[in-house]
Amino acid sequence: FGGCVGTALAAGRDEGFCSDLRRSSFSQNKRGVMRMSKIVRDLMEHEVITCASSASLIEAARIMSEQNATYLVVIDETDEACGLVTEMDLLRSCAEEPKSVTVEDIMISPVPTISPTAPVAQAVSMMLEKGLSHLVIVHNIPAQPLRPVGMISVGDIIREIAEEGMT
């Protein structure tokens, strides 16, 4: 499900997805801005799947497969998040020689982040505006490294909508 929606977002075909979100547990104010009472921490996945920026595409695919993951947070030698690779990024890159391409070559950078205390509606807006299917959750502390504490994906939001029901 997440990959399918991620593909639609990445390709700019999010009309149905946006329509479903607007009919769900989100409400809109007079300006059409979506609101939802939950915050990112309520929906986030606490396990963060990572790989080194020097990892090959084959290594990245192996990690994703073994972990049944749709993303990898790319970390540098200090364990700071420096990028994000999704299954779609990996798939797009398969046309090239996978052995000679590293995760650093294809990663989304700077890493798309959001605070665990941010409203879910803010996460949805960021995903739609930037064509993303995943956001890395970090505590935004000035002058501190970006250490991932969780992830939120389109799939997490869709599951919440399904559980809450359509209104």
PDB file of C-alpha atoms in Angstrom:
ATOM      1  CA  PHE A   1       0.000   0.000   0.000  1.00  0.00           C
ATOM      2  CA  GLY A   2       2.719   2.473   1.032  1.00  0.00           C
ATOM      3  CA  GLY A   3       4.689   1.815  -2.154  1.00  0.00           C
ATOM      4  CA  CYS A   4       1.656   2.328  -4.348  1.00  0.00           C
ATOM      5  CA  VAL A   5       0.783   5.615  -2.659  1.00  0.00           C
ATOM      6  CA  GLY A   6       4.459   6.580  -2.621  1.00  0.00           C
ATOM      7  CA  THR A   7       4.567   6.024  -6.379  1.00  0.00           C
ATOM      8  CA  ALA A   8       1.528   8.234  -6.881  1.00  0.00           C
ATOM      9  CA  LEU A   9       3.047  10.954  -4.715  1.00  0.00           C
ATOM     10  CA  ALA A  10       6.424  10.767  -6.416  1.00  0.00           C
ATOM     11  CA  ALA A  11       4.764  10.962  -9.821  1.00  0.00           C
ATOM     12  CA  GLY A  12       2.573  13.862  -8.779  1.00  0.00           C
ATOM     13  CA  ARG A  13      -0.610  11.798  -9.027  1.00  0.00           C
ATOM     14  CA  ASP A  14      -1.994  12.382  -5.564  1.00  0.00           C
ATOM     15  CA  GLU A  15      -5.506  13.555  -6.422  1.00  0.00           C
ATOM     16  CA  GLY A  16      -7.284  10.477  -5.043  1.00  0.00           C
ATOM     17  CA  PHE A  17      -5.027  10.302  -2.022  1.00  0.00           C
ATOM     18  CA  CYS A  18      -5.627  13.986  -1.205  1.00  0.00           C
ATOM     19  CA  SER A  19      -9.346  13.536  -1.676  1.00  0.00           C
ATOM     20  CA  ASP A  20      -9.404  10.546   0.683  1.00  0.00           C
ATOM     21  CA  LEU A  21      -7.399  12.435   3.295  1.00  0.00           C
ATOM     22  CA  ARG A  22      -9.752  15.387   3.168  1.00  0.00           C
ATOM     23  CA  ARG A  23     -12.762  13.096   3.729  1.00  0.00           C
ATOM     24  CA  SER A  24     -11.124  11.298   6.626  1.00  0.00           C
ATOM     25  CA  SER A  25     -10.526  12.154  10.262  1.00  0.00           C
ATOM     26  CA  PHE A  26      -8.825  15.349   9.163  1.00  0.00           C
ATOM     27  CA  SER A  27     -10.865  18.496   9.286  1.00  0.00           C
ATOM     28  CA  GLN A  28     -10.341  21.670   7.307  1.00  0.00           C
ATOM     29  CA  ASN A  29     -10.488  25.240   8.428  1.00  0.00           C
ATOM     30  CA  LYS A  30     -11.848  28.051   6.219  1.00  0.00           C
ATOM     31  CA  ARG A  31      -8.543  28.272   4.304  1.00  0.00           C
ATOM     32  CA  GLY A  32      -8.643  24.534   3.494  1.00  0.00           C
ATOM     33  CA  VAL A  33      -5.738  23.643   5.791  1.00  0.00           C
ATOM     34  CA  MET A  34      -6.037  20.105   7.133  1.00  0.00           C
ATOM     35  CA  ARG A  35      -6.043  19.574  10.868  1.00  0.00           C
ATOM     36  CA  MET A  36      -5.917  16.408  12.878  1.00  0.00           C
ATOM     37  CA  SER A  37      -5.837  16.081  16.634  1.00  0.00           C
ATOM     38  CA  LYS A  38      -3.004  13.537  16.653  1.00  0.00           C
ATOM     39  CA  ILE A  39       0.679  14.340  16.655  1.00  0.00           C
ATOM     40  CA  VAL A  40       3.444  12.534  14.783  1.00  0.00           C
ATOM     41  CA  ARG A  41       4.566  10.649  17.923  1.00  0.00           C
ATOM     42  CA  ASP A  42       1.108   8.967  18.013  1.00  0.00           C
ATOM     43  CA  LEU A  43       1.669   7.307  14.612  1.00  0.00           C
ATOM     44  CA  MET A  44       5.433   6.981  14.300  1.00  0.00           C
ATOM     45  CA  GLU A  45       7.370   3.768  13.950  1.00  0.00           C
ATOM     46  CA  HIS A  46      10.008   3.663  16.681  1.00  0.00           C
ATOM     47  CA  GLU A  47      12.351   1.278  14.886  1.00  0.00           C
ATOM     48  CA  VAL A  48      14.522   3.103  12.365  1.00  0.00           C
ATOM     49  CA  ILE A  49      16.209   1.053   9.647  1.00  0.00           C
ATOM     50  CA  THR A  50      19.573   2.554   8.711  1.00  0.00           C
ATOM     51  CA  CYS A  51      22.507   2.061   6.398  1.00  0.00           C
ATOM     52  CA  ALA A  52      25.830   3.776   5.817  1.00  0.00           C
ATOM     53  CA  SER A  53      26.110   6.337   3.037  1.00  0.00           C
ATOM     54  CA  SER A  54      28.835   4.195   1.445  1.00  0.00           C
ATOM     55  CA  ALA A  55      26.519   1.166   1.088  1.00  0.00           C
ATOM     56  CA  SER A  56      25.998  -0.120  -2.439  1.00  0.00           C
ATOM     57  CA  LEU A  57      22.524  -0.378  -3.938  1.00  0.00           C
ATOM     58  CA  ILE A  58      22.756  -4.157  -3.600  1.00  0.00           C
ATOM     59  CA  GLU A  59      23.559  -3.819   0.115  1.00  0.00           C
ATOM     60  CA  ALA A  60      20.659  -1.359   0.514  1.00  0.00           C
ATOM     61  CA  ALA A  61      18.277  -3.726  -1.278  1.00  0.00           C
ATOM     62  CA  ARG A  62      19.449  -6.595   0.930  1.00  0.00           C
ATOM     63  CA  ILE A  63      18.820  -4.575   4.124  1.00  0.00           C
ATOM     64  CA  MET A  64      15.377  -3.475   2.920  1.00  0.00           C
ATOM     65  CA  SER A  65      14.480  -7.051   1.999  1.00  0.00           C
ATOM     66  CA  GLU A  66      15.720  -8.569   5.260  1.00  0.00           C
ATOM     67  CA  GLN A  67      13.978  -5.906   7.368  1.00  0.00           C
ATOM     68  CA  ASN A  68      10.837  -5.806   5.181  1.00  0.00           C
ATOM     69  CA  ALA A  69      11.378  -2.034   4.998  1.00  0.00           C
ATOM     70  CA  THR A  70      10.252   0.535   2.456  1.00  0.00           C
ATOM     71  CA  TYR A  71      12.978   3.032   3.399  1.00  0.00           C
ATOM     72  CA  LEU A  72      16.493   3.394   4.780  1.00  0.00           C
ATOM     73  CA  VAL A  73      17.726   6.335   6.819  1.00  0.00           C
ATOM     74  CA  VAL A  74      21.239   7.024   5.615  1.00  0.00           C
ATOM     75  CA  ILE A  75      23.655   7.758   8.430  1.00  0.00           C
ATOM     76  CA  ASP A  76      27.172   9.120   8.420  1.00  0.00           C
ATOM     77  CA  GLU A  77      30.133   7.938  10.475  1.00  0.00           C
ATOM     78  CA  THR A  78      28.801   9.819  13.553  1.00  0.00           C
ATOM     79  CA  ASP A  79      25.363   8.131  13.323  1.00  0.00           C
ATOM     80  CA  GLU A  80      23.783  11.394  12.218  1.00  0.00           C
ATOM     81  CA  ALA A  81      20.994  11.182   9.624  1.00  0.00           C
ATOM     82  CA  CYS A  82      22.278  12.597   6.340  1.00  0.00           C
ATOM     83  CA  GLY A  83      19.755  11.243   3.850  1.00  0.00           C
ATOM     84  CA  LEU A  84      16.799   9.009   3.067  1.00  0.00           C
ATOM     85  CA  VAL A  85      16.373   6.280   0.464  1.00  0.00           C
ATOM     86  CA  THR A  86      12.960   4.797  -0.301  1.00  0.00           C
ATOM     87  CA  GLU A  87      12.092   1.676  -2.225  1.00  0.00           C
ATOM     88  CA  MET A  88      11.116   3.871  -5.169  1.00  0.00           C
ATOM     89  CA  ASP A  89      14.509   5.644  -5.149  1.00  0.00           C
ATOM     90  CA  LEU A  90      16.169   2.237  -5.204  1.00  0.00           C
ATOM     91  CA  LEU A  91      13.919   0.978  -7.987  1.00  0.00           C
ATOM     92  CA  ARG A  92      14.571   4.082 -10.139  1.00  0.00           C
ATOM     93  CA  SER A  93      18.311   3.535  -9.744  1.00  0.00           C
ATOM     94  CA  CYS A  94      18.245  -0.082 -10.906  1.00  0.00           C
ATOM     95  CA  ALA A  95      18.658   1.086 -14.502  1.00  0.00           C
ATOM     96  CA  GLU A  96      22.254   1.983 -13.615  1.00  0.00           C
ATOM     97  CA  GLU A  97      24.930  -0.525 -12.645  1.00  0.00           C
ATOM     98  CA  PRO A  98      23.923  -1.278  -9.014  1.00  0.00           C
ATOM     99  CA  LYS A  99      27.443  -2.362  -8.009  1.00  0.00           C
ATOM    100  CA  SER A 100      29.014   0.996  -8.861  1.00  0.00           C
ATOM    101  CA  VAL A 101      26.307   3.251  -7.348  1.00  0.00           C
ATOM    102  CA  THR A 102      26.199   3.997  -3.628  1.00  0.00           C
ATOM    103  CA  VAL A 103      23.304   5.020  -1.432  1.00  0.00           C
ATOM    104  CA  GLU A 104      24.889   8.468  -1.146  1.00  0.00           C
ATOM    105  CA  ASP A 105      24.483   8.872  -4.930  1.00  0.00           C
ATOM    106  CA  ILE A 106      20.701   8.396  -4.824  1.00  0.00           C
ATOM    107  CA  MET A 107      19.637   9.530  -1.352  1.00  0.00           C
ATOM    108  CA  ILE A 108      17.240  12.376  -0.665  1.00  0.00           C
ATOM    109  CA  SER A 109      19.341  15.052   0.991  1.00  0.00           C
ATOM    110  CA  PRO A 110      19.001  17.034   3.113  1.00  0.00           C
ATOM    111  CA  VAL A 111      17.091  14.418   5.060  1.00  0.00           C
ATOM    112  CA  PRO A 112      13.364  15.297   5.305  1.00  0.00           C
ATOM    113  CA  THR A 113      12.670  15.605   9.031  1.00  0.00           C
ATOM    114  CA  ILE A 114       9.806  16.415  11.352  1.00  0.00           C
ATOM    115  CA  SER A 115       9.483  16.713  15.128  1.00  0.00           C
ATOM    116  CA  PRO A 116       7.637  14.031  17.112  1.00  0.00           C
ATOM    117  CA  THR A 117       5.435  16.780  18.572  1.00  0.00           C
ATOM    118  CA  ALA A 118       4.376  18.154  15.167  1.00  0.00           C
ATOM    119  CA  PRO A 119       0.737  17.706  14.137  1.00  0.00           C
ATOM    120  CA  VAL A 120       0.118  14.814  11.733  1.00  0.00           C
ATOM    121  CA  ALA A 121      -1.467  17.333   9.359  1.00  0.00           C
ATOM    122  CA  GLN A 122       1.932  19.033   9.091  1.00  0.00           C
ATOM    123  CA  ALA A 123       3.502  15.699   8.126  1.00  0.00           C
ATOM    124  CA  VAL A 124       0.813  15.187   5.463  1.00  0.00           C
ATOM    125  CA  SER A 125       1.394  18.687   4.084  1.00  0.00           C
ATOM    126  CA  MET A 126       5.151  18.132   3.900  1.00  0.00           C
ATOM    127  CA  MET A 127       4.691  14.796   2.152  1.00  0.00           C
ATOM    128  CA  LEU A 128       2.283  16.208  -0.409  1.00  0.00           C
ATOM    129  CA  GLU A 129       4.261  19.401  -1.066  1.00  0.00           C
ATOM    130  CA  LYS A 130       7.583  17.597  -1.493  1.00  0.00           C
ATOM    131  CA  GLY A 131       6.332  14.362  -3.056  1.00  0.00           C
ATOM    132  CA  LEU A 132       7.631  12.239  -0.175  1.00  0.00           C
ATOM    133  CA  SER A 133       6.345   8.971   1.206  1.00  0.00           C
ATOM    134  CA  HIS A 134       8.439   9.001   4.417  1.00  0.00           C
ATOM    135  CA  LEU A 135       9.695  11.530   6.971  1.00  0.00           C
ATOM    136  CA  VAL A 136      12.475  10.981   9.501  1.00  0.00           C
ATOM    137  CA  ILE A 137      11.500  11.976  13.026  1.00  0.00           C
ATOM    138  CA  VAL A 138      14.151  13.843  15.012  1.00  0.00           C
ATOM    139  CA  HIS A 139      14.216  16.009  18.102  1.00  0.00           C
ATOM    140  CA  ASN A 140      15.005  19.461  16.748  1.00  0.00           C
ATOM    141  CA  ILE A 141      17.613  20.626  19.219  1.00  0.00           C
ATOM    142  CA  PRO A 142      19.831  23.457  17.947  1.00  0.00           C
ATOM    143  CA  ALA A 143      23.513  22.551  17.526  1.00  0.00           C
ATOM    144  CA  GLN A 144      22.742  18.840  18.118  1.00  0.00           C
ATOM    145  CA  PRO A 145      23.194  16.092  15.522  1.00  0.00           C
ATOM    146  CA  LEU A 146      20.153  14.805  13.646  1.00  0.00           C
ATOM    147  CA  ARG A 147      19.672  11.478  15.390  1.00  0.00           C
ATOM    148  CA  PRO A 148      16.582   9.633  14.086  1.00  0.00           C
ATOM    149  CA  VAL A 149      14.094   8.618  16.799  1.00  0.00           C
ATOM    150  CA  GLY A 150      11.384   7.287  14.496  1.00  0.00           C
ATOM    151  CA  MET A 151       9.743   7.309  11.084  1.00  0.00           C
ATOM    152  CA  ILE A 152       6.343   8.209   9.716  1.00  0.00           C
ATOM    153  CA  SER A 153       5.144   7.073   6.320  1.00  0.00           C
ATOM    154  CA  VAL A 154       2.152   7.456   4.074  1.00  0.00           C
ATOM    155  CA  GLY A 155       1.256   3.894   5.110  1.00  0.00           C
ATOM    156  CA  ASP A 156       1.170   4.878   8.800  1.00  0.00           C
ATOM    157  CA  ILE A 157      -1.213   7.732   8.004  1.00  0.00           C
ATOM    158  CA  ILE A 158      -3.393   5.551   5.777  1.00  0.00           C
ATOM    159  CA  ARG A 159      -3.648   2.950   8.572  1.00  0.00           C
ATOM    160  CA  GLU A 160      -4.777   5.702  10.971  1.00  0.00           C
ATOM    161  CA  ILE A 161      -7.414   6.851   8.495  1.00  0.00           C
ATOM    162  CA  ALA A 162      -8.643   3.269   8.078  1.00  0.00           C
ATOM    163  CA  GLU A 163      -8.830   2.733  11.837  1.00  0.00           C
ATOM    164  CA  GLU A 164     -10.583   6.036  12.463  1.00  0.00           C
ATOM    165  CA  GLY A 165     -12.974   5.509   9.560  1.00  0.00           C
ATOM    166  CA  MET A 166     -14.030   7.971   6.915  1.00  0.00           C
ATOM    167  CA  THR A 167     -16.151  10.870   8.091  1.00  0.00           C
TER     168      THR A 167
END
